[in-house]
Tab-separated table of C-alpha atoms (C1' of nucleotides) and ligand atoms in Angstrom:
chain	number	residue	atom	x	y	z
A	1	MET	CA	0.000	0.000	0.000
A	2	MET	CA	1.219	3.467	-0.893
A	3	LYS	CA	3.717	2.622	-3.569
A	4	HIS	CA	3.299	5.435	-6.006
A	5	ALA	CA	6.711	6.948	-5.719
A	6	THR	CA	6.508	6.593	-9.471
A	7	LEU	CA	3.578	6.268	-11.803
A	8	GLY	CA	2.800	3.336	-13.975
A	9	ASN	CA	3.976	4.545	-17.325
A	10	ALA	CA	4.296	8.233	-17.552
A	11	ALA	CA	6.986	7.736	-20.188
A	12	PRO	CA	5.633	7.612	-23.751
A	13	LYS	CA	6.542	4.095	-24.813
A	14	LEU	CA	3.614	3.267	-27.054
A	15	PRO	CA	3.415	-0.284	-28.352
A	16	VAL	CA	2.302	1.357	-31.620
A	17	LEU	CA	-0.846	-0.504	-32.442
A	18	THR	CA	-0.953	-1.195	-36.176
A	19	GLU	CA	-3.980	-1.301	-38.426
A	20	GLN	CA	-3.564	-5.056	-38.725
A	21	ASN	CA	-3.680	-5.393	-34.963
A	22	VAL	CA	-6.875	-3.458	-34.742
A	23	GLU	CA	-8.426	-5.343	-37.623
A	24	SER	CA	-7.805	-8.694	-36.018
A	25	ILE	CA	-9.175	-7.416	-32.737
A	26	LEU	CA	-12.381	-6.402	-34.471
A	27	VAL	CA	-12.682	-9.770	-36.161
A	28	GLN	CA	-12.054	-11.556	-32.913
A	29	HIS	CA	-14.968	-9.653	-31.460
A	30	GLY	CA	-17.218	-10.644	-34.328
A	31	TYR	CA	-17.287	-7.356	-36.177
A	32	ARG	CA	-17.160	-7.201	-39.945
A	33	LEU	CA	-14.242	-5.536	-41.616
A	34	THR	CA	-15.791	-2.907	-43.798
A	35	ARG	CA	-14.309	-0.186	-45.935
A	36	PRO	CA	-15.671	2.658	-43.724
A	37	ARG	CA	-14.365	0.994	-40.588
A	38	LEU	CA	-10.943	0.566	-42.078
A	39	ALA	CA	-10.957	4.227	-42.972
A	40	VAL	CA	-11.905	5.222	-39.440
A	41	ILE	CA	-9.243	2.991	-37.984
A	42	SER	CA	-6.465	4.398	-40.067
A	43	ALA	CA	-7.617	7.929	-39.446
A	44	ALA	CA	-7.761	7.278	-35.720
A	45	LEU	CA	-4.333	5.673	-35.613
A	46	ARG	CA	-2.919	8.651	-37.447
A	47	HIS	CA	-3.742	10.924	-34.514
A	48	ARG	CA	-1.023	11.186	-31.906
A	49	HIS	CA	-3.166	13.269	-29.579
A	50	PRO	CA	-6.703	13.019	-28.304
A	51	PHE	CA	-9.207	13.752	-31.048
A	52	THR	CA	-12.938	14.279	-31.042
A	53	ALA	CA	-15.496	12.464	-33.107
A	54	GLU	CA	-16.162	15.644	-35.024
A	55	GLN	CA	-12.487	15.925	-35.877
A	56	LEU	CA	-12.635	12.521	-37.504
A	57	VAL	CA	-15.779	13.569	-39.269
A	58	ALA	CA	-13.807	16.437	-40.698
A	59	ASP	CA	-10.972	14.095	-41.665
A	60	LEU	CA	-13.241	11.632	-43.394
A	61	GLY	CA	-16.274	13.689	-44.304
A	62	THR	CA	-17.552	14.554	-47.737
A	63	ALA	CA	-14.819	17.189	-47.889
A	64	ASN	CA	-12.102	14.577	-48.451
A	65	GLY	CA	-12.416	11.683	-50.846
A	66	GLY	CA	-13.698	9.440	-48.086
A	67	ALA	CA	-17.264	10.511	-47.535
A	68	ILE	CA	-17.824	8.252	-44.569
A	69	GLY	CA	-21.160	8.955	-42.913
A	70	ARG	CA	-21.200	10.793	-39.653
A	71	ALA	CA	-23.235	8.129	-37.924
A	72	THR	CA	-20.789	5.486	-39.015
A	73	ILE	CA	-17.892	7.386	-37.567
A	74	TYR	CA	-19.607	7.769	-34.235
A	75	ARG	CA	-20.585	4.109	-34.238
A	76	THR	CA	-17.109	2.936	-35.105
A	77	LEU	CA	-15.462	5.040	-32.443
A	78	GLU	CA	-17.827	3.571	-29.914
A	79	ILE	CA	-16.866	0.099	-31.026
A	80	LEU	CA	-13.167	0.846	-30.922
A	81	ALA	CA	-13.562	2.137	-27.399
A	82	ALA	CA	-15.599	-0.895	-26.379
A	83	VAL	CA	-12.862	-3.142	-27.712
A	84	ASP	CA	-10.290	-1.095	-25.822
A	85	VAL	CA	-8.395	0.063	-28.874
A	86	LEU	CA	-9.341	3.624	-28.026
A	87	THR	CA	-9.885	5.251	-24.671
A	88	ARG	CA	-12.587	7.834	-24.273
A	89	LEU	CA	-11.591	10.720	-22.107
A	90	ILE	CA	-13.188	13.976	-21.092
A	91	GLN	CA	-11.505	17.162	-22.161
A	92	ALA	CA	-11.241	20.236	-20.004
A	93	ASP	CA	-14.100	21.773	-21.965
A	94	GLY	CA	-16.239	18.826	-20.911
A	95	HIS	CA	-16.440	17.223	-24.325
A	96	PRO	CA	-15.363	13.664	-24.934
A	97	ALA	CA	-12.345	12.763	-27.001
A	98	TYR	CA	-10.615	9.555	-27.966
A	99	ILE	CA	-7.029	8.592	-27.646
A	100	CYS	CA	-5.219	5.542	-28.832
A	101	ASP	CA	-3.042	4.033	-26.183
A	102	SER	CA	-2.273	0.663	-24.734
A	103	PRO	CA	-5.269	-1.126	-23.248
A	104	GLY	CA	-6.318	-1.207	-19.637
A	105	HIS	CA	-7.506	1.193	-16.985
A	106	ARG	CA	-5.880	4.576	-17.520
A	107	HIS	CA	-6.217	8.190	-16.717
A	108	HIS	CA	-4.682	11.091	-18.550
A	109	ILE	CA	-3.100	14.389	-17.920
A	110	VAL	CA	-3.961	16.597	-20.834
A	111	CYS	CA	-2.253	19.794	-21.914
A	112	SER	CA	-4.701	22.634	-22.341
A	113	GLY	CA	-2.257	24.284	-24.686
A	114	CYS	CA	-1.578	21.699	-27.360
A	115	GLY	CA	-3.724	18.720	-26.422
A	116	THR	CA	-0.864	16.379	-25.674
A	117	ALA	CA	-2.002	13.682	-23.293
A	118	VAL	CA	0.112	11.498	-21.097
A	119	ALA	CA	-1.509	8.411	-19.681
A	120	PHE	CA	-0.842	7.006	-16.275
A	121	THR	CA	-1.895	3.688	-14.880
A	122	PHE	CA	-1.866	4.577	-11.235
A	123	CYS	CA	-5.456	5.047	-10.121
A	124	PRO	CA	-5.916	6.911	-6.869
A	125	ILE	CA	-9.515	5.784	-6.666
A	126	GLU	CA	-8.504	2.211	-6.125
A	127	GLU	CA	-6.895	3.250	-2.915
A	128	LEU	CA	-9.762	5.504	-1.949
A	129	ALA	CA	-12.659	3.244	-2.863
A	130	PRO	CA	-12.767	1.001	0.230
A	131	THR	CA	-12.823	3.922	2.633
A	132	LEU	CA	-15.332	5.733	0.525
A	133	ALA	CA	-17.546	2.680	0.304
A	134	ARG	CA	-17.393	2.150	4.040
A	135	ASP	CA	-18.092	5.760	4.931
A	136	THR	CA	-20.930	6.256	2.500
A	137	ALA	CA	-22.336	2.724	2.285
A	138	PHE	CA	-22.371	3.183	-1.482
A	139	GLU	CA	-21.492	0.394	-3.842
A	140	ILE	CA	-18.807	1.905	-6.037
A	141	HIS	CA	-19.051	1.042	-9.705
A	142	ASP	CA	-17.117	3.532	-11.717
A	143	HIS	CA	-15.293	6.807	-11.695
A	144	LEU	CA	-14.166	9.641	-13.859
A	145	LEU	CA	-10.754	11.186	-13.444
A	146	GLU	CA	-8.914	13.568	-15.704
A	147	VAL	CA	-6.070	15.888	-14.889
A	148	PHE	CA	-5.525	19.113	-16.779
A	149	GLY	CA	-2.386	21.167	-17.069
A	150	VAL	CA	0.290	22.484	-19.368
A	151	CYS	CA	2.954	20.319	-20.956
A	152	PRO	CA	6.648	21.204	-20.813
A	153	SER	CA	6.869	22.551	-24.330
A	154	CYS	CA	3.770	24.710	-23.924
A	155	GLN	CA	5.264	26.040	-20.701
A	156	ASP	CA	8.276	27.141	-22.711
A	157	SER	CA	6.305	28.846	-25.443
A	158	LYS	CA	4.339	30.752	-22.849
A	159	ARG	CA	7.573	32.203	-21.576
A	160	LEU	CA	8.250	33.862	-24.931
A	161	PRO	CA	7.329	37.547	-25.305
A	162	PRO	CA	3.852	37.950	-26.810
A	163	GLN	CA	3.891	38.224	-30.597
A	164	ALA	CA	2.572	41.260	-32.410
A	165	HIS	CA	-0.903	39.810	-32.985
A	166	ALA	CA	0.500	37.154	-35.401
B	1	MET	CA	0.628	12.432	4.714
B	2	MET	CA	-1.750	9.546	4.154
B	3	LYS	CA	-4.388	10.297	6.705
B	4	HIS	CA	-7.564	9.319	4.954
B	5	ALA	CA	-8.717	6.651	7.310
B	6	THR	CA	-11.869	8.697	7.143
B	7	LEU	CA	-13.177	11.170	4.629
B	8	GLY	CA	-13.813	14.817	5.179
B	9	ASN	CA	-17.547	14.853	5.513
B	10	ALA	CA	-19.225	11.850	4.091
B	11	ALA	CA	-22.051	12.334	6.573
B	12	PRO	CA	-24.891	14.480	5.263
B	13	LYS	CA	-24.738	17.427	7.654
B	14	LEU	CA	-25.794	20.218	5.349
B	15	PRO	CA	-25.597	23.728	6.740
B	16	VAL	CA	-28.839	24.310	4.845
B	17	LEU	CA	-28.139	27.435	2.909
B	18	THR	CA	-31.189	29.678	2.964
B	19	GLU	CA	-32.450	31.962	0.255
B	20	GLN	CA	-31.435	34.948	2.368
B	21	ASN	CA	-27.916	33.597	2.596
B	22	VAL	CA	-27.640	33.253	-1.115
B	23	GLU	CA	-29.138	36.644	-1.742
B	24	SER	CA	-26.621	38.358	0.458
B	25	ILE	CA	-23.810	36.447	-1.189
B	26	LEU	CA	-24.941	37.689	-4.570
B	27	VAL	CA	-25.171	41.258	-3.337
B	28	GLN	CA	-21.732	41.007	-1.788
B	29	HIS	CA	-20.413	40.018	-5.167
B	30	GLY	CA	-22.076	42.972	-6.817
B	31	TYR	CA	-24.916	41.173	-8.538
B	32	ARG	CA	-28.373	42.631	-8.716
B	33	LEU	CA	-31.198	40.882	-6.986
B	34	THR	CA	-33.754	40.389	-9.684
B	35	ARG	CA	-37.041	38.565	-9.756
B	36	PRO	CA	-35.783	35.878	-12.178
B	37	ARG	CA	-32.686	35.268	-10.097
B	38	LEU	CA	-34.699	34.896	-6.934
B	39	ALA	CA	-36.844	32.349	-8.721
B	40	VAL	CA	-33.824	30.396	-9.853
B	41	ILE	CA	-32.341	30.476	-6.387
B	42	SER	CA	-35.415	29.155	-4.689
B	43	ALA	CA	-35.879	26.497	-7.349
B	44	ALA	CA	-32.272	25.445	-6.973
B	45	LEU	CA	-32.428	25.313	-3.195
B	46	ARG	CA	-35.523	23.171	-3.435
B	47	HIS	CA	-33.534	20.383	-5.087
B	48	ARG	CA	-31.951	17.970	-2.668
B	49	HIS	CA	-30.122	16.090	-5.415
B	50	PRO	CA	-28.025	17.137	-8.376
B	51	PHE	CA	-30.124	18.780	-11.061
B	52	THR	CA	-29.400	19.842	-14.590
B	53	ALA	CA	-29.953	23.248	-16.091
B	54	GLU	CA	-32.682	21.811	-18.264
B	55	GLN	CA	-34.447	20.482	-15.205
B	56	LEU	CA	-34.607	23.985	-13.825
B	57	VAL	CA	-35.804	25.196	-17.172
B	58	ALA	CA	-38.642	22.740	-16.844
B	59	ASP	CA	-39.336	23.904	-13.292
B	60	LEU	CA	-39.434	27.558	-14.224
B	61	GLY	CA	-40.262	27.531	-17.911
B	62	THR	CA	-43.349	28.857	-19.607
B	63	ALA	CA	-45.135	25.717	-18.445
B	64	ASN	CA	-45.349	26.971	-14.851
B	65	GLY	CA	-46.332	30.478	-13.873
B	66	GLY	CA	-42.707	31.583	-13.844
B	67	ALA	CA	-41.721	31.884	-17.459
B	68	ILE	CA	-38.086	32.628	-16.750
B	69	GLY	CA	-36.035	32.691	-19.924
B	70	ARG	CA	-33.781	29.779	-20.678
B	71	ALA	CA	-30.754	31.975	-21.134
B	72	THR	CA	-31.332	33.587	-17.775
B	73	ILE	CA	-31.474	30.251	-16.053
B	74	TYR	CA	-28.202	29.160	-17.601
B	75	ARG	CA	-26.608	32.471	-16.744
B	76	THR	CA	-27.797	32.414	-13.171
B	77	LEU	CA	-26.607	28.881	-12.567
B	78	GLU	CA	-23.218	29.893	-13.854
B	79	ILE	CA	-23.162	32.782	-11.432
B	80	LEU	CA	-24.251	30.655	-8.514
B	81	ALA	CA	-21.484	28.202	-9.303
B	82	ALA	CA	-18.953	31.011	-9.636
B	83	VAL	CA	-19.989	32.302	-6.234
B	84	ASP	CA	-19.686	28.781	-4.835
B	85	VAL	CA	-23.302	28.440	-3.840
B	86	LEU	CA	-23.623	25.595	-6.322
B	87	THR	CA	-21.076	23.040	-7.388
B	88	ARG	CA	-21.023	21.876	-10.956
B	89	LEU	CA	-20.421	18.175	-11.322
B	90	ILE	CA	-20.336	15.737	-14.175
B	91	GLN	CA	-22.924	12.992	-14.229
B	92	ALA	CA	-22.220	9.449	-15.299
B	93	ASP	CA	-23.811	10.224	-18.661
B	94	GLY	CA	-21.207	12.934	-19.103
B	95	HIS	CA	-23.577	15.844	-18.719
B	96	PRO	CA	-23.109	18.563	-16.156
B	97	ALA	CA	-25.361	19.023	-13.177
B	98	TYR	CA	-25.463	21.332	-10.203
B	99	ILE	CA	-25.690	20.532	-6.562
B	100	CYS	CA	-26.049	22.773	-3.596
B	101	ASP	CA	-23.621	21.943	-0.853
B	102	SER	CA	-21.224	23.713	1.433
B	103	PRO	CA	-18.504	25.656	-0.344
B	104	GLY	CA	-14.971	24.558	-1.118
B	105	HIS	CA	-13.224	21.923	-3.164
B	106	ARG	CA	-15.364	18.814	-3.256
B	107	HIS	CA	-15.937	15.660	-5.179
B	108	HIS	CA	-19.063	13.558	-5.218
B	109	ILE	CA	-20.136	10.006	-5.267
B	110	VAL	CA	-23.376	9.868	-7.170
B	111	CYS	CA	-25.976	7.119	-7.154
B	112	SER	CA	-26.846	5.971	-10.639
B	113	GLY	CA	-30.185	4.742	-9.306
B	114	CYS	CA	-31.719	7.771	-7.661
B	115	GLY	CA	-29.240	10.570	-8.191
B	116	THR	CA	-28.357	11.015	-4.546
B	117	ALA	CA	-24.924	12.561	-4.245
B	118	VAL	CA	-22.645	12.517	-1.256
B	119	ALA	CA	-19.799	14.990	-1.241
B	120	PHE	CA	-16.385	14.334	0.138
B	121	THR	CA	-13.624	16.781	0.782
B	122	PHE	CA	-10.713	14.412	0.551
B	123	CYS	CA	-9.049	14.940	-2.808
B	124	PRO	CA	-6.732	12.153	-3.905
B	125	ILE	CA	-5.259	14.360	-6.602
B	126	GLU	CA	-3.649	16.602	-4.066
B	127	GLU	CA	-1.555	13.691	-2.951
B	128	LEU	CA	-0.893	12.535	-6.492
B	129	ALA	CA	-0.134	15.866	-8.099
B	130	PRO	CA	3.511	16.309	-7.053
B	131	THR	CA	4.528	12.892	-8.306
B	132	LEU	CA	2.544	13.354	-11.464
B	133	ALA	CA	4.073	16.754	-12.077
B	134	ARG	CA	7.559	15.439	-11.537
B	135	ASP	CA	7.118	12.384	-13.736
B	136	THR	CA	5.440	14.190	-16.604
B	137	ALA	CA	6.954	17.668	-16.264
B	138	PHE	CA	3.437	19.026	-16.679
B	139	GLU	CA	2.199	22.006	-14.744
B	140	ILE	CA	-0.970	20.759	-13.133
B	141	HIS	CA	-3.848	23.206	-13.107
B	142	ASP	CA	-7.062	21.365	-12.594
B	143	HIS	CA	-8.766	18.025	-12.434
B	144	LEU	CA	-12.059	16.303	-12.792
B	145	LEU	CA	-13.100	13.545	-10.425
B	146	GLU	CA	-16.451	11.923	-9.957
B	147	VAL	CA	-17.300	8.585	-8.444
B	148	PHE	CA	-20.335	6.626	-9.513
B	149	GLY	CA	-22.142	3.877	-7.664
B	150	VAL	CA	-25.332	2.820	-5.965
B	151	CYS	CA	-26.556	4.244	-2.711
B	152	PRO	CA	-27.670	2.048	0.200
B	153	SER	CA	-31.370	2.446	-0.369
B	154	CYS	CA	-31.083	1.729	-4.071
B	155	GLN	CA	-29.082	-1.354	-3.205
B	156	ASP	CA	-31.988	-2.525	-1.082
B	157	SER	CA	-34.597	-1.958	-3.722
B	158	LYS	CA	-32.526	-3.899	-6.209
B	159	ARG	CA	-32.640	-6.866	-3.880
B	160	LEU	CA	-36.426	-7.033	-4.081
B	161	PRO	CA	-37.948	-9.540	-6.510
B	162	PRO	CA	-38.651	-7.854	-9.852
B	163	GLN	CA	-42.119	-6.337	-10.003
B	164	ALA	CA	-44.634	-7.380	-12.656
B	165	HIS	CA	-43.694	-4.554	-15.023
B	166	ALA	CA	-45.110	-1.907	-12.621
C	1	DC	C1'	-38.135	60.316	-8.873
C	2	DA	C1'	-35.268	59.990	-12.605
C	3	DC	C1'	-31.032	57.951	-14.399
C	4	DT	C1'	-27.679	54.561	-15.263
C	5	DT	C1'	-26.562	50.304	-16.254
C	6	DA	C1'	-27.102	45.538	-15.322
C	7	DC	C1'	-30.092	42.314	-16.587
C	8	DT	C1'	-33.775	39.911	-19.263
C	9	DG	C1'	-35.759	36.926	-22.684
C	10	DA	C1'	-37.469	36.120	-27.476
C	11	DT	C1'	-35.334	34.579	-31.248
C	12	DA	C1'	-32.299	32.514	-33.969
C	13	DC	C1'	-28.603	29.742	-34.133
C	14	DC	C1'	-25.145	26.305	-33.157
C	15	DA	C1'	-22.573	21.816	-32.058
C	16	DG	C1'	-22.682	17.373	-31.012
C	17	DG	C1'	-25.131	13.432	-31.157
C	18	DT	C1'	-29.045	9.874	-32.063
C	19	DG	C1'	-33.014	7.097	-34.498
C	20	DT	C1'	-34.729	5.447	-38.845
C	21	DC	C1'	-34.684	2.658	-42.588
C	22	DA	C1'	-34.027	1.383	-47.413
C	23	DA	C1'	-29.919	0.197	-49.931
C	24	DC	C1'	-25.699	-2.210	-49.610
C	25	DA	C1'	-21.840	-5.384	-49.029
C	26	DA	C1'	-19.017	-8.722	-45.872
C	27	DT	C1'	-19.074	-13.141	-44.820
C	28	DC	C1'	-20.771	-17.761	-45.099
C	29	DC	C1'	-21.924	-21.791	-47.333
C	30	DG	C1'	-23.175	-25.040	-50.779
D	1	DC	C1'	-17.795	-19.397	-57.610
D	2	DG	C1'	-22.612	-17.302	-56.963
D	3	DG	C1'	-26.305	-16.685	-54.088
D	4	DA	C1'	-28.396	-16.047	-49.331
D	5	DT	C1'	-27.944	-13.977	-44.864
D	6	DT	C1'	-27.419	-10.489	-41.982
D	7	DG	C1'	-24.466	-6.930	-40.195
D	8	DT	C1'	-23.481	-2.396	-41.764
D	9	DT	C1'	-24.042	1.973	-44.086
D	10	DG	C1'	-25.336	6.805	-44.656
D	11	DA	C1'	-28.763	10.336	-45.961
D	12	DC	C1'	-31.994	12.499	-43.386
D	13	DA	C1'	-34.623	14.295	-40.028
D	14	DC	C1'	-34.517	15.223	-35.512
D	15	DC	C1'	-33.049	16.184	-30.810
D	16	DT	C1'	-30.716	18.192	-26.582
D	17	DG	C1'	-27.983	21.331	-24.431
D	18	DG	C1'	-26.081	25.544	-24.854
D	19	DT	C1'	-24.773	30.346	-26.814
D	20	DA	C1'	-24.931	35.133	-29.373
D	21	DT	C1'	-27.742	39.037	-30.149
D	22	DC	C1'	-30.020	42.945	-28.936
D	23	DA	C1'	-34.044	45.828	-28.110
D	24	DG	C1'	-36.602	46.408	-24.031
D	25	DT	C1'	-36.918	46.339	-18.870
D	26	DA	C1'	-36.199	47.107	-14.151
D	27	DA	C1'	-32.761	47.084	-10.177
D	28	DG	C1'	-30.143	50.114	-7.665
D	29	DT	C1'	-28.521	54.819	-6.536
D	30	DG	C1'	-28.648	59.563	-5.052
E	201	LIG	MN1	-9.155	5.054	-12.128
E	202	LIG	MN1	-9.967	17.259	-6.172
E	203	LIG	ZN1	1.100	21.361	-24.544
E	204	LIG	ZN1	-29.718	5.708	-5.000
DNA sequence: CACTTACTGATACCAGGTGTCAACAATCCG
DNA sequence: CGGATTGTTGACACCTGGTATCAGTAAGTG
């Protein structure tokens, strides 16, 4: 108990999930491999930072060659999250976003400057839950935890003198 | 360090903020005391559980005698939260709600059955933040934490044999 | 009481998201 | 392989929650 001198994996060592990986995961879960889904997958994997559903819609919408339906994009993202290829997180503005990181229970610290997110596996609620359950007599089922801040490189840029309205 | 054998105030001992209290708080902050605001305040204080802006709109909308404008209700809730009369929290469905409890930094455990929320003052992020900041080099500014579960009385009702579709 | 200025609320608008359902296309299977 | 099955698509209409506008109203002040 109390062993979080360091966090699970604050360092960015992504296992770099490939499209093939994701495709086989979908098949394993009984989903069909369709052209629109493949498009969503590759678009999602292309993002290094959290992205919203509407961003993907922009990526794949009628604007670009794709023309994948909005509904399909939303549906596919839901599936990818259910299959743990994507994690859904809540941005500081309260809107949901998706991020592609290694599977499992995670929380994120998200930069309000550039959107960079760093995941961590240490979950403070695990530690807190028993006490909380005892004190409140609630059955604890779930939780929501996001941390917001400014990443190192955005800290640096903020130190620069303000530009002339550029 | 590490003294959360018990939580701040899991027991429901509300100081029962009165309308007069709230009114004077608003005045102290330089807000005018208008008829619509008074209506919103009393409607808000009437709720013992978290409520959404749209719920208040229903309470005070053209349906009832009130007819307070939607925009006004949203604006007033924002003010009341800014003045720390209300706390804004995120429901399990991701949507924001307001709850009236004593001021200060709080988190809530919310019952997904009946909506009952119990606040607690212990914030696990405080403990976590230094480590997290060191490991990620982020500047930590804010966080979002909600716990979801089932309250004692909803646990009981779930134990009852299922009704005949009543 | 009259004046200033904060506040209101109708309206129009917006973003994000969901339900429908006929057309379509992966996959299966013979 | 070609056809049947059934999951999937996407246009569309629709919805909820929330915001911008701005002429009109009414708190507060002296
Ligand atoms: Mn957790
Ligand atoms: Mn906290
Ligand atoms: Zn950043
Ligand atoms: Zn309950």
